[in-house]
Coordinates of C-alpha atoms in Angstrom, one line a residue:
Chain C
M1 CA -15.3 19.2 37.0
N2 CA -12.7 21.0 36.1
R3 CA -10.1 18.9 34.4
T4 CA -6.4 19.8 33.7
K5 CA -4.6 18.3 30.7
P6 CA -1.8 16.5 31.9
S7 CA 1.5 18.1 31.1
T8 CA 2.7 15.0 28.7
G9 CA 0.5 13.0 26.8
Y10 CA -0.8 11.6 23.6
R11 CA -4.1 11.0 22.1
E12 CA -5.5 9.6 18.7
I13 CA -6.6 12.0 16.4
H14 CA -9.0 11.3 13.0
H15 CA -7.3 9.8 9.9
T16 CA -9.2 7.8 6.9
A17 CA -6.9 5.1 6.6
D18 CA -3.6 5.5 8.8
I19 CA -3.1 6.4 11.8
A20 CA -2.4 9.9 13.6
I21 CA -1.6 10.7 17.4
Q22 CA -1.4 14.1 19.0
V23 CA 1.6 14.4 21.4
W24 CA 2.3 16.8 24.0
A25 CA 4.7 17.4 26.5
D26 CA 6.5 19.9 28.6
N27 CA 9.7 19.8 26.9
L28 CA 11.3 18.7 23.6
P29 CA 12.9 15.4 24.9
N30 CA 9.9 14.2 26.9
L31 CA 7.9 15.0 23.8
F32 CA 10.0 12.2 22.2
T33 CA 9.5 9.9 25.1
E34 CA 5.7 10.3 24.8
A35 CA 5.8 10.0 21.3
A36 CA 7.2 7.0 21.5
R37 CA 4.5 5.5 24.5
G38 CA 2.0 6.4 21.9
M39 CA 3.4 4.6 19.2
Y40 CA 3.8 1.7 21.2
A41 CA 0.2 2.0 22.3
I42 CA -0.9 2.1 18.6
M43 CA 1.0 -1.1 17.7
G44 CA -0.2 -2.9 21.0
V45 CA 2.8 -3.8 22.2
A46 CA 3.3 -6.2 25.1
S47 CA 6.8 -6.4 26.5
E48 CA 8.5 -8.2 29.9
K49 CA 11.4 -6.6 31.0
K50 CA 14.7 -7.7 30.5
P51 CA 16.6 -7.1 33.9
G52 CA 19.8 -5.5 33.3
K53 CA 19.5 -5.0 29.6
G54 CA 20.2 -1.2 28.7
K55 CA 21.1 0.4 25.6
T56 CA 22.0 3.9 24.0
I57 CA 21.1 4.9 20.5
T58 CA 22.3 8.4 18.8
F59 CA 21.4 10.3 15.9
H60 CA 22.0 13.8 14.2
A61 CA 19.9 15.4 12.0
E62 CA 19.0 18.8 10.1
D63 CA 16.0 19.4 12.5
D64 CA 13.8 18.2 15.3
V65 CA 11.5 16.6 12.7
S66 CA 14.1 14.4 11.3
L67 CA 15.3 13.3 14.9
L68 CA 11.7 12.5 15.9
V69 CA 11.1 10.4 12.6
A70 CA 14.8 8.7 13.2
F71 CA 13.9 8.1 16.4
L72 CA 10.5 6.5 16.3
N73 CA 11.5 4.5 13.3
E74 CA 14.5 3.0 15.0
L75 CA 12.3 2.0 17.8
L76 CA 9.7 0.5 15.1
F77 CA 12.9 -1.7 13.4
E78 CA 13.7 -2.9 16.7
A79 CA 10.5 -4.0 17.6
E80 CA 9.1 -5.6 14.6
H81 CA 12.6 -7.1 13.5
H82 CA 14.5 -7.9 17.0
R83 CA 11.6 -8.3 18.9
T84 CA 12.8 -5.7 21.7
A85 CA 10.5 -2.5 23.1
F86 CA 11.8 0.0 25.3
M87 CA 10.9 1.3 28.6
D88 CA 12.2 3.8 30.9
I89 CA 13.2 5.9 27.9
L90 CA 15.7 9.0 28.8
V91 CA 16.5 11.5 25.9
N92 CA 18.6 14.1 25.8
I93 CA 18.9 16.4 22.4
S94 CA 21.2 19.4 22.1
N95 CA 22.4 20.8 18.9
G96 CA 20.7 18.6 16.4
R97 CA 22.1 15.5 18.5
L98 CA 20.1 12.9 20.2
V99 CA 20.9 10.4 22.7
A100 CA 18.6 7.9 24.4
T101 CA 19.3 5.7 27.2
L102 CA 16.8 3.1 27.0
N103 CA 15.9 -0.3 29.0
E104 CA 15.0 -3.2 26.8
G105 CA 12.2 -5.4 26.7
I106 CA 11.2 -8.4 25.2
V107 CA 8.1 -7.9 23.0
C108 CA 5.5 -10.7 23.7
K109 CA 3.2 -9.4 21.3
I110 CA 2.0 -6.8 18.3
N111 CA -1.3 -6.4 17.6
R112 CA -0.7 -4.1 14.6
E113 CA 1.9 -3.4 12.0
I114 CA 3.4 0.3 11.3
K115 CA 4.7 0.4 8.0
A116 CA 6.2 3.7 8.7
V117 CA 6.4 7.2 10.3
T118 CA 5.6 9.6 8.0
Y119 CA 6.9 13.0 7.7
H120 CA 3.2 14.3 6.7
H121 CA 2.7 17.9 7.9
L122 CA 4.7 16.7 11.2
N123 CA 6.0 19.9 12.9
V124 CA 7.3 20.3 16.5
V125 CA 5.7 23.7 17.7
E126 CA 5.3 25.2 20.8
S127 CA 2.2 25.0 22.7
Q128 CA 0.6 26.1 26.2
Q129 CA 2.1 22.7 27.6
G130 CA 5.4 23.4 26.0
V131 CA 5.7 21.8 22.8
E132 CA 3.5 19.3 21.0
A133 CA 3.5 17.4 17.3
T134 CA 1.1 15.7 15.4
I135 CA 2.5 12.3 13.9
V136 CA 0.8 10.2 10.9
F137 CA 1.7 6.3 11.1
D138 CA 1.3 4.4 7.7
V139 CA -0.6 1.2 8.8
Chain T
M1 CA -10.4 23.2 2.8
V2 CA -11.8 22.5 -1.1
A3 CA -15.4 23.0 -1.7
L4 CA -17.4 21.7 -4.4
S5 CA -17.4 25.0 -5.6
D6 CA -14.1 24.9 -6.6
F7 CA -14.4 22.3 -9.2
K8 CA -15.0 22.4 -12.8
K9 CA -17.5 19.9 -14.2
I10 CA -15.9 18.1 -17.1
S11 CA -18.7 15.3 -17.3
D12 CA -20.6 13.6 -15.1
Y13 CA -17.6 11.3 -13.8
E14 CA -14.4 14.0 -14.3
W15 CA -13.9 16.9 -11.9
E16 CA -11.2 19.3 -12.5
I17 CA -9.6 22.1 -10.2
P18 CA -7.9 24.5 -12.1
T19 CA -4.5 25.7 -11.4
T20 CA -6.1 29.3 -10.6
Y21 CA -7.3 27.2 -7.3
R22 CA -3.6 28.0 -5.7
K23 CA -0.6 29.9 -6.8
D24 CA 1.7 26.8 -6.1
M25 CA 0.2 24.4 -8.6
K26 CA 1.8 23.4 -11.5
V27 CA -0.8 21.5 -13.1
P28 CA -4.8 20.9 -12.7
V29 CA -6.2 18.3 -10.6
R30 CA -8.9 16.2 -12.2
I31 CA -10.8 13.4 -10.2
F32 CA -12.6 11.0 -11.6
A33 CA -15.7 10.1 -9.6
D34 CA -19.5 10.4 -9.7
R35 CA -20.8 13.7 -7.5
K36 CA -21.7 11.4 -4.7
L37 CA -18.1 9.8 -4.5
L38 CA -16.7 13.4 -5.1
E39 CA -18.8 15.1 -2.1
A40 CA -17.6 12.0 -0.1
C41 CA -13.9 12.8 -1.2
L42 CA -14.4 16.4 0.5
E43 CA -14.9 14.9 3.9
D44 CA -11.3 14.4 4.6
Q45 CA -8.0 15.7 3.3
S46 CA -7.8 14.0 0.0
V47 CA -8.0 16.5 -2.3
T48 CA -6.1 19.1 -0.5
Q49 CA -3.1 16.2 -0.8
A50 CA -3.8 15.8 -4.4
V51 CA -3.5 19.9 -4.7
N52 CA -0.1 19.5 -2.8
A53 CA 1.0 16.7 -5.1
A54 CA 0.1 19.2 -8.0
T55 CA 3.2 21.6 -6.7
L56 CA 6.0 19.2 -7.8
P57 CA 8.2 20.5 -10.5
G58 CA 8.1 19.0 -13.9
L59 CA 4.5 17.5 -13.9
V60 CA 2.8 16.9 -17.1
G61 CA -1.0 16.8 -17.8
Q62 CA -3.0 16.7 -14.5
V63 CA -2.8 15.0 -11.2
L64 CA -5.2 12.8 -11.7
V65 CA -7.3 10.8 -8.6
M66 CA -9.4 7.9 -9.1
P67 CA -13.1 7.6 -7.5
D68 CA -11.5 5.2 -4.5
M69 CA -9.5 8.4 -3.4
H70 CA -9.1 8.7 0.4
Q71 CA -6.6 10.7 2.9
G72 CA -2.9 9.4 2.7
Y73 CA 0.4 11.0 3.6
G74 CA 1.6 13.5 1.2
F75 CA 0.0 12.1 -1.8
P76 CA -3.6 10.6 -1.7
I77 CA -4.4 7.4 -2.2
G78 CA -5.8 7.0 -5.7
G79 CA -3.7 9.6 -6.9
V80 CA -1.5 9.3 -10.0
A81 CA 0.7 11.8 -11.2
A82 CA 3.5 12.2 -14.1
T83 CA 6.7 13.9 -14.2
R84 CA 8.4 14.7 -17.4
Y85 CA 11.5 12.3 -18.0
P86 CA 14.4 13.1 -17.3
E87 CA 13.7 17.1 -16.3
G88 CA 11.2 16.2 -13.7
V89 CA 11.3 14.5 -10.3
I90 CA 10.5 11.5 -8.5
S91 CA 8.9 11.4 -4.9
P92 CA 9.0 8.4 -2.8
G93 CA 5.8 9.6 -1.0
G94 CA 4.3 9.5 -4.1
I95 CA 4.7 5.7 -4.1
G96 CA 4.4 5.0 -0.8
Y97 CA 5.9 3.0 1.8
D98 CA 4.4 -0.5 0.8
I99 CA 6.2 -0.4 -2.8
N100 CA 4.7 -2.6 -5.4
C101 CA 1.5 -3.4 -3.1
G102 CA -0.5 -5.0 -5.4
V103 CA -2.9 -7.5 -6.5
R104 CA -2.5 -11.4 -8.2
L105 CA -5.6 -12.9 -9.7
L106 CA -5.4 -17.2 -10.1
A107 CA -8.5 -18.4 -12.0
S108 CA -10.0 -22.0 -11.7
S109 CA -12.3 -24.3 -13.4
I110 CA -13.7 -25.5 -10.0
P111 CA -17.2 -25.1 -9.8
L112 CA -18.3 -23.9 -6.5
E113 CA -20.8 -26.1 -5.8
A114 CA -18.6 -29.2 -6.4
V115 CA -16.1 -28.3 -3.3
Q116 CA -18.4 -26.2 -1.3
E117 CA -18.1 -29.1 1.7
R118 CA -14.4 -28.6 1.2
L119 CA -14.1 -24.9 1.8
D120 CA -13.3 -25.1 5.5
D121 CA -10.7 -27.7 4.8
L122 CA -9.3 -25.1 2.4
A123 CA -9.8 -22.2 4.6
I124 CA -7.8 -23.8 6.9
A125 CA -4.8 -24.9 4.5
L126 CA -4.8 -21.8 2.8
D127 CA -4.3 -19.9 6.6
Q128 CA -1.4 -22.6 6.9
A129 CA 0.4 -22.2 3.6
C130 CA 0.6 -18.2 3.7
P131 CA 1.9 -16.8 7.0
S132 CA 0.2 -13.5 8.1
G133 CA 0.3 -11.1 10.6
V134 CA 3.0 -8.7 12.1
G135 CA 6.2 -9.3 11.2
T136 CA 6.0 -12.7 10.1
K137 CA 8.5 -14.7 8.8
G138 CA 8.2 -17.2 5.6
E139 CA 9.6 -20.7 5.2
H140 CA 12.3 -19.3 2.4
K141 CA 14.8 -17.9 4.4
L142 CA 17.2 -16.1 1.7
N143 CA 21.1 -15.5 2.2
E144 CA 22.4 -12.1 1.0
N145 CA 23.0 -13.8 -2.6
E146 CA 19.8 -14.9 -3.1
L147 CA 18.5 -11.7 -1.8
D148 CA 20.3 -9.8 -4.5
Q149 CA 18.9 -12.1 -6.9
V150 CA 15.2 -11.6 -6.0
C151 CA 16.2 -8.0 -6.1
R152 CA 17.2 -7.8 -9.6
Q153 CA 15.2 -10.9 -11.3
G154 CA 11.9 -10.4 -9.4
A155 CA 9.2 -13.0 -10.0
K156 CA 11.6 -14.4 -12.7
W157 CA 14.2 -15.8 -9.9
L158 CA 11.3 -18.2 -9.0
F159 CA 11.0 -19.4 -12.7
K160 CA 14.7 -20.5 -12.7
K161 CA 13.5 -22.4 -8.9
G162 CA 10.5 -24.1 -10.3
M163 CA 7.9 -22.3 -8.4
A164 CA 6.7 -20.2 -11.5
T165 CA 5.4 -21.2 -14.7
E166 CA 6.2 -19.4 -18.2
E167 CA 2.7 -18.1 -18.0
D168 CA 2.6 -16.8 -14.6
I169 CA 5.8 -14.7 -15.8
R170 CA 4.2 -13.6 -19.0
R171 CA 1.0 -12.7 -17.3
T172 CA 3.0 -10.2 -14.4
E173 CA 2.9 -6.6 -14.7
D174 CA 6.5 -6.3 -16.6
Q175 CA 6.8 -9.7 -16.3
G176 CA 7.8 -9.5 -12.7
C177 CA 11.2 -7.7 -13.1
L178 CA 11.9 -4.3 -13.6
D179 CA 14.9 -3.3 -15.1
G180 CA 17.3 -0.9 -13.5
A181 CA 17.1 -2.8 -9.8
D182 CA 20.3 -2.2 -8.0
P183 CA 20.6 -4.1 -4.7
G184 CA 23.7 -2.1 -3.8
K185 CA 21.5 0.9 -3.4
V186 CA 19.4 -0.9 -1.1
S187 CA 20.1 -0.5 2.8
P188 CA 21.6 -3.4 4.9
R189 CA 18.7 -3.0 7.2
A190 CA 16.1 -3.0 4.4
K191 CA 17.9 -6.2 3.3
Q192 CA 18.1 -7.8 7.0
R193 CA 13.9 -7.3 6.9
G194 CA 13.4 -8.8 3.8
K195 CA 15.8 -12.1 4.1
E196 CA 12.8 -13.6 6.4
Q197 CA 9.6 -12.2 4.9
L198 CA 9.9 -13.6 1.1
G199 CA 6.2 -15.9 1.0
T200 CA 4.0 -13.7 3.5
L201 CA 1.2 -11.8 3.5
G202 CA 1.7 -9.0 6.1
S203 CA -1.2 -7.5 7.8
G204 CA -3.4 -4.6 7.8
N205 CA -5.6 -4.5 4.7
H206 CA -3.4 -7.3 2.8
F207 CA -5.5 -10.2 2.3
L208 CA -6.1 -13.8 0.4
E209 CA -9.3 -14.3 -0.6
V210 CA -11.5 -17.1 -2.7
D211 CA -14.0 -15.9 -4.5
V212 CA -16.6 -17.5 -6.6
I213 CA -17.2 -15.3 -10.3
D214 CA -20.8 -14.2 -9.5
E215 CA -21.3 -12.1 -13.0
V216 CA -19.8 -12.0 -16.2
F217 CA -20.2 -8.6 -17.9
D218 CA -18.0 -9.1 -21.1
E219 CA -17.7 -12.8 -22.1
D220 CA -15.2 -12.4 -24.9
A221 CA -12.7 -10.8 -22.4
A222 CA -13.6 -13.1 -19.4
Q223 CA -13.0 -16.0 -21.8
A224 CA -9.8 -14.7 -23.0
M225 CA -8.6 -14.7 -19.2
G226 CA -9.9 -18.1 -18.3
L227 CA -12.8 -16.7 -16.2
T228 CA -16.0 -18.8 -16.0
A229 CA -19.1 -17.9 -14.1
G230 CA -19.4 -20.0 -10.8
C231 CA -16.0 -21.2 -10.6
L232 CA -13.4 -20.6 -8.0
V233 CA -10.8 -17.4 -8.0
V234 CA -8.0 -16.7 -5.7
M235 CA -7.0 -13.0 -5.0
I236 CA -3.6 -12.0 -3.6
H237 CA -3.2 -8.7 -2.0
C238 CA 0.0 -7.9 -0.6
G239 CA 3.2 -6.0 -1.4
S240 CA 7.3 -5.9 -0.6
R241 CA 6.9 -6.1 3.0
G242 CA 9.7 -4.9 5.6
L243 CA 12.2 -4.5 2.8
G244 CA 9.6 -2.2 1.0
H245 CA 8.8 -0.2 4.1
Q246 CA 12.2 0.4 4.7
V247 CA 13.5 1.7 1.5
C248 CA 11.0 3.9 1.7
T249 CA 12.0 5.2 4.8
D250 CA 15.2 5.3 4.0
Y251 CA 15.0 7.5 0.5
V252 CA 12.2 9.5 2.2
Q253 CA 14.8 10.6 5.0
E254 CA 17.5 11.1 2.2
L255 CA 15.7 13.4 0.1
Q256 CA 15.3 15.8 2.9
G257 CA 18.4 16.8 2.1
A258 CA 17.7 16.7 -1.8
V259 CA 14.8 19.1 -1.6
R260 CA 17.0 22.0 0.4
K261 CA 20.1 20.6 -1.9
Y262 CA 18.1 21.5 -5.4
G263 CA 16.0 24.3 -3.9
I264 CA 12.6 22.8 -4.3
P265 CA 9.9 24.3 -2.5
L266 CA 7.3 21.8 -0.7
P267 CA 4.2 22.3 0.5
D268 CA 4.5 18.8 3.1
R269 CA 7.6 17.3 3.9
E270 CA 6.4 14.0 3.0
L271 CA 6.5 15.0 -0.6
V272 CA 10.4 15.0 -1.0
C273 CA 11.4 14.4 -4.2
A274 CA 14.7 14.7 -6.3
P275 CA 15.3 15.2 -9.9
L276 CA 15.1 12.0 -12.0
T277 CA 18.6 12.5 -13.4
S278 CA 20.0 13.3 -10.1
T279 CA 22.2 10.8 -8.0
E280 CA 19.7 10.9 -5.1
G281 CA 16.9 10.1 -8.0
Q282 CA 18.7 7.5 -9.4
N283 CA 19.7 6.0 -6.3
Y284 CA 16.3 5.9 -5.4
L285 CA 14.7 4.5 -8.5
A286 CA 17.3 1.9 -8.1
A287 CA 16.6 0.6 -4.8
M288 CA 12.6 1.2 -5.2
R289 CA 12.7 -1.3 -8.5
C290 CA 14.3 -3.8 -6.1
A291 CA 11.6 -3.6 -3.6
A292 CA 9.2 -3.7 -6.5
N293 CA 10.9 -7.0 -7.7
Y294 CA 10.7 -8.3 -4.3
A295 CA 7.1 -7.7 -3.8
F296 CA 6.5 -9.5 -7.5
A297 CA 8.4 -12.4 -6.1
N298 CA 6.6 -12.4 -2.6
R299 CA 3.4 -12.7 -4.8
Q300 CA 4.6 -15.3 -7.0
V301 CA 5.6 -17.7 -4.0
L302 CA 2.6 -17.1 -2.1
A303 CA 0.8 -18.2 -5.6
H304 CA 3.0 -21.4 -5.5
Q305 CA 2.1 -21.9 -1.9
V306 CA -1.3 -21.3 -2.6
R307 CA -1.6 -24.0 -5.6
G308 CA -0.1 -26.5 -3.0
A309 CA -2.9 -25.8 -0.7
F310 CA -5.4 -26.3 -3.2
E311 CA -3.9 -29.5 -4.8
R312 CA -3.9 -31.0 -1.3
V313 CA -7.5 -30.3 -0.2
M314 CA -9.1 -30.5 -3.7
R315 CA -7.0 -33.8 -4.9
G316 CA -9.8 -37.0 -5.4
R317 CA -12.7 -34.3 -5.6
V318 CA -11.9 -32.5 -9.1
N319 CA -9.9 -33.4 -11.9
D320 CA -8.8 -29.9 -12.9
R321 CA -6.9 -28.5 -10.0
H322 CA -4.7 -26.1 -11.5
L323 CA -5.0 -22.4 -10.4
R324 CA -3.9 -20.4 -13.8
M325 CA -2.5 -17.0 -13.6
V326 CA -4.5 -14.0 -14.8
Y327 CA -2.6 -11.2 -14.2
D328 CA -0.7 -9.7 -11.5
I329 CA -0.6 -5.8 -10.8
A330 CA 1.2 -3.3 -9.1
H331 CA -0.9 -0.2 -7.4
N332 CA 2.2 1.7 -5.6
I333 CA 4.9 2.0 -8.0
G334 CA 6.6 4.5 -10.1
K335 CA 7.3 3.6 -13.8
V336 CA 9.0 5.2 -16.7
E337 CA 6.6 4.8 -19.9
T338 CA 5.7 6.8 -22.7
H339 CA 2.4 8.7 -23.5
L340 CA 0.6 10.6 -25.8
I341 CA 0.1 14.1 -24.4
E342 CA -1.8 17.0 -26.6
G343 CA -0.6 15.1 -29.9
E344 CA 3.1 14.7 -28.6
R345 CA 4.8 11.2 -27.7
V346 CA 6.5 12.0 -24.2
K347 CA 8.6 9.9 -21.8
V348 CA 7.3 10.3 -18.2
C349 CA 7.8 8.9 -14.6
V350 CA 4.3 7.8 -13.6
H351 CA 3.8 7.9 -9.8
R352 CA 0.8 5.3 -8.9
K353 CA -0.4 5.0 -5.3
G354 CA -3.2 3.3 -4.9
A355 CA -4.0 3.4 -8.4
T356 CA -3.9 0.6 -11.2
R357 CA -2.0 0.3 -14.4
A358 CA -4.6 0.0 -17.1
F359 CA -3.2 0.0 -20.5
G360 CA -5.4 -0.2 -23.4
P361 CA -5.6 -2.7 -26.2
G362 CA -2.8 -3.0 -28.9
H363 CA -0.2 -1.6 -26.1
P364 CA 2.7 -3.6 -26.2
G365 CA 3.2 -3.8 -22.8
V366 CA 0.1 -6.0 -22.4
P367 CA 0.5 -9.8 -22.7
E368 CA 0.0 -10.9 -26.1
E369 CA -3.0 -13.2 -25.2
Y370 CA -4.9 -10.0 -23.9
R371 CA -3.6 -7.4 -26.6
A372 CA -6.9 -7.4 -28.3
I373 CA -8.9 -6.5 -25.2
G374 CA -7.0 -4.6 -23.0
Q375 CA -4.9 -5.1 -19.7
P376 CA -6.6 -6.9 -17.0
V377 CA -7.3 -4.4 -13.9
L378 CA -7.7 -6.0 -10.7
V379 CA -9.9 -4.2 -7.9
G380 CA -10.0 -5.7 -4.5
G381 CA -13.2 -5.0 -3.0
S382 CA -13.6 -4.9 1.0
M383 CA -14.1 -7.9 2.9
G384 CA -17.5 -9.4 2.2
T385 CA -17.8 -7.4 -0.9
A386 CA -17.5 -7.8 -4.5
S387 CA -14.0 -7.7 -6.5
W388 CA -13.9 -7.0 -9.9
V389 CA -12.1 -7.5 -12.9
L390 CA -11.7 -4.7 -15.4
I391 CA -9.5 -4.0 -18.6
G392 CA -7.6 -0.9 -19.6
T393 CA -9.1 1.1 -22.7
Q394 CA -7.9 3.4 -25.4
T395 CA -9.8 6.3 -23.0
S396 CA -7.4 5.1 -19.8
M397 CA -4.3 6.1 -22.5
E398 CA -5.6 9.2 -23.4
K399 CA -6.9 10.5 -20.3
S400 CA -5.2 8.7 -17.2
F401 CA -1.7 7.8 -18.3
G402 CA -3.1 4.4 -18.6
S403 CA -4.3 4.3 -15.1
S404 CA -7.3 3.3 -13.1
C405 CA -8.7 2.5 -9.4
H406 CA -7.3 -0.3 -7.3
G407 CA -9.8 -0.7 -4.6
A408 CA -13.1 0.6 -2.7
G409 CA -11.1 2.7 -1.1
R410 CA -11.6 3.8 3.0
V411 CA -14.3 6.1 4.2
M412 CA -14.3 5.4 7.9
S413 CA -11.3 5.5 10.3
R414 CA -9.8 2.4 12.1
S415 CA -10.8 3.6 15.3
K416 CA -14.2 4.3 14.6
S417 CA -14.6 1.1 12.6
K418 CA -13.6 -0.5 15.7
H419 CA -16.1 1.1 17.6
T420 CA -18.7 0.6 15.2
V421 CA -18.6 -3.5 15.0
R422 CA -16.5 -5.9 17.0
G423 CA -14.3 -8.8 15.2
E424 CA -16.2 -11.7 16.7
E425 CA -19.1 -9.9 15.9
L426 CA -18.3 -9.3 12.2
R427 CA -16.6 -12.7 11.6
D428 CA -19.9 -14.6 13.0
S429 CA -22.3 -12.3 10.5
L430 CA -19.7 -13.2 7.4
E431 CA -19.8 -16.6 8.3
K432 CA -23.7 -16.8 8.3
R433 CA -23.2 -15.3 4.9
G434 CA -21.3 -18.3 3.8
I435 CA -17.9 -16.3 3.9
R436 CA -15.2 -18.0 6.1
V437 CA -13.0 -15.9 7.9
R438 CA -9.1 -16.5 9.0
A439 CA -7.8 -13.6 10.8
G440 CA -4.7 -13.0 13.1
S441 CA -6.4 -10.7 14.8
M442 CA -10.3 -9.8 15.8
P443 CA -9.6 -5.8 16.4
G444 CA -7.6 -5.9 13.2
L445 CA -10.7 -7.8 11.2
A446 CA -12.8 -5.2 12.7
E447 CA -10.6 -2.3 11.2
E448 CA -11.3 -3.7 7.9
A449 CA -15.1 -3.9 8.1
P450 CA -17.1 -3.6 5.1
D451 CA -18.6 -0.7 6.2
A452 CA -15.4 1.2 6.6
Y453 CA -15.0 1.5 2.9
K454 CA -16.8 2.7 -0.2
D455 CA -19.3 1.0 -2.0
V456 CA -16.8 -0.9 -4.4
D457 CA -19.6 -1.1 -7.4
Q458 CA -20.3 2.6 -7.1
V459 CA -16.1 2.9 -7.5
V460 CA -16.4 0.7 -10.7
N461 CA -19.1 2.1 -12.5
A462 CA -17.7 5.7 -11.8
V463 CA -14.2 4.5 -13.6
H464 CA -16.4 2.4 -16.2
N465 CA -18.5 5.6 -17.2
A466 CA -15.7 7.8 -17.4
G467 CA -14.0 5.2 -19.9
I468 CA -10.8 4.6 -18.2
S469 CA -11.7 0.6 -17.9
R470 CA -14.6 -1.6 -18.9
K471 CA -16.2 -4.2 -16.7
V472 CA -15.2 -7.9 -17.4
A473 CA -16.7 -9.6 -14.2
R474 CA -17.3 -9.5 -10.6
M475 CA -16.6 -11.9 -7.9
Q476 CA -18.1 -12.8 -4.3
P477 CA -15.9 -14.1 -1.5
V478 CA -16.0 -17.2 0.2
I479 CA -13.0 -17.4 2.2
V480 CA -10.8 -14.5 3.6
I481 CA -7.4 -14.9 5.1
K482 CA -6.6 -11.7 7.1
G483 CA -2.9 -10.8 8.7

């Protein structure tokens, strides 16, 4: 059977002690959205939609890697400290500035603590699908 | 990928990668391990990470790696790197996100057989007394001023609150308080995370165990530490919780700019660093010390809560229910210390990431009552296997910047471990062996299965035979509390 790799996605890859995911997408904003989905999946986040609750977050950074780390760390803090997870994530990136529009959900459960999103060998690179990155999380 | 042929054998327990291996290495990499453990290390990226760490500016001696080494991010876990002070650099990635993750050991004179029928109640009482799990909040909510005091004073703040004894403080590394902590260098977000988490275990590989001492190897040292074969001890493994994670996150981000500013080329951005004397380096040091002090205080509060649980459960069963402090050590930390390097006393900043301080006999940093034997080194095993008490030696002072191993060290990824065994199965098999398990999550328990780790006895034999620590006592678990 000929299986085509979806245009966006993530998969867990081997790491001895921590957790790493490979994320790919057709463009940079979708890569960020997919990375957020992958991180929530690792954490085992279960959430319920908060009707009408939306939020916009903005970051500036020197490069895409720093933007990605800052974005995911923000989601991590919101999940752990405010018990908030985001759905329907819409990301815009332009000239080192990220604007994300997010619908808030209430976190019902988190199965795994992620201590941090690391920079370890993190690069955003062009691929056949568009862009991809490998992210290592300290757990 | 590094191959066995890239190593120069120094002895059966020491292996070196010379600076000729890669042109950006500033110092060699020296690994303490037997051949089998060394070969196992070559299965993942840990040795390459040690080589990367050997490129940092201002390093002295060698980058050292302990036999429990495994792949981390930036530095390998089990790594020790010393940079000359003040010319060298400090790297938050060389210390890790869980700043001052460490181990505390409490000893009792309660024989296991005297309280065997109380162990189920004790497991429940300890689980209730020591909140664990993701983002758990503790009973001791701190206001801004109290949090600043914890950051400045560490475990000493609990002494003033009546939650620590003078002996607890004396027997904690650096008396539970690093000088030079400045809460002004800790971000509001880090403080926000720290206010509600004092006295909590956390999750992941953190644990609280009740063990029984099953073998004593050095009677004099065991006696000095109050360790008696057949008696119960309590081991607490945790760190600085969300406050420490956030401090490291903040400074890894901030120092991305510092490496550009100071023109420091790096093979991996997680190795970001700043000169020790720079504003960025000084700010990180001041914030990291706050997180380290928070972790000392966290383990002190947990010890206080454990003592309360023991008192409630053991009352009427045994007369002497007190849990005496043996020692409390950090294994993720950066410390300014003086070491003898090639005959010269050199002030250095020692990064220990998944490595334990192991000062030898006579060192003024060791409490007076242990000065004749050396500093206790606490090595946590994997769940269901032994843990160890060792002591630092003169050789550790000469060869490893007064450092030794910290645990068993992982060999299997978390996902593979989960596919190998189910949490419920593992809990049942441990309980059949008389080990009571309380865990917040069954998949989380499966990730921490004993088979996911190296053989801790083999790791301990390697540091013992290399001479950088000496065996004192071995302990077997009877109660395990996991987040």
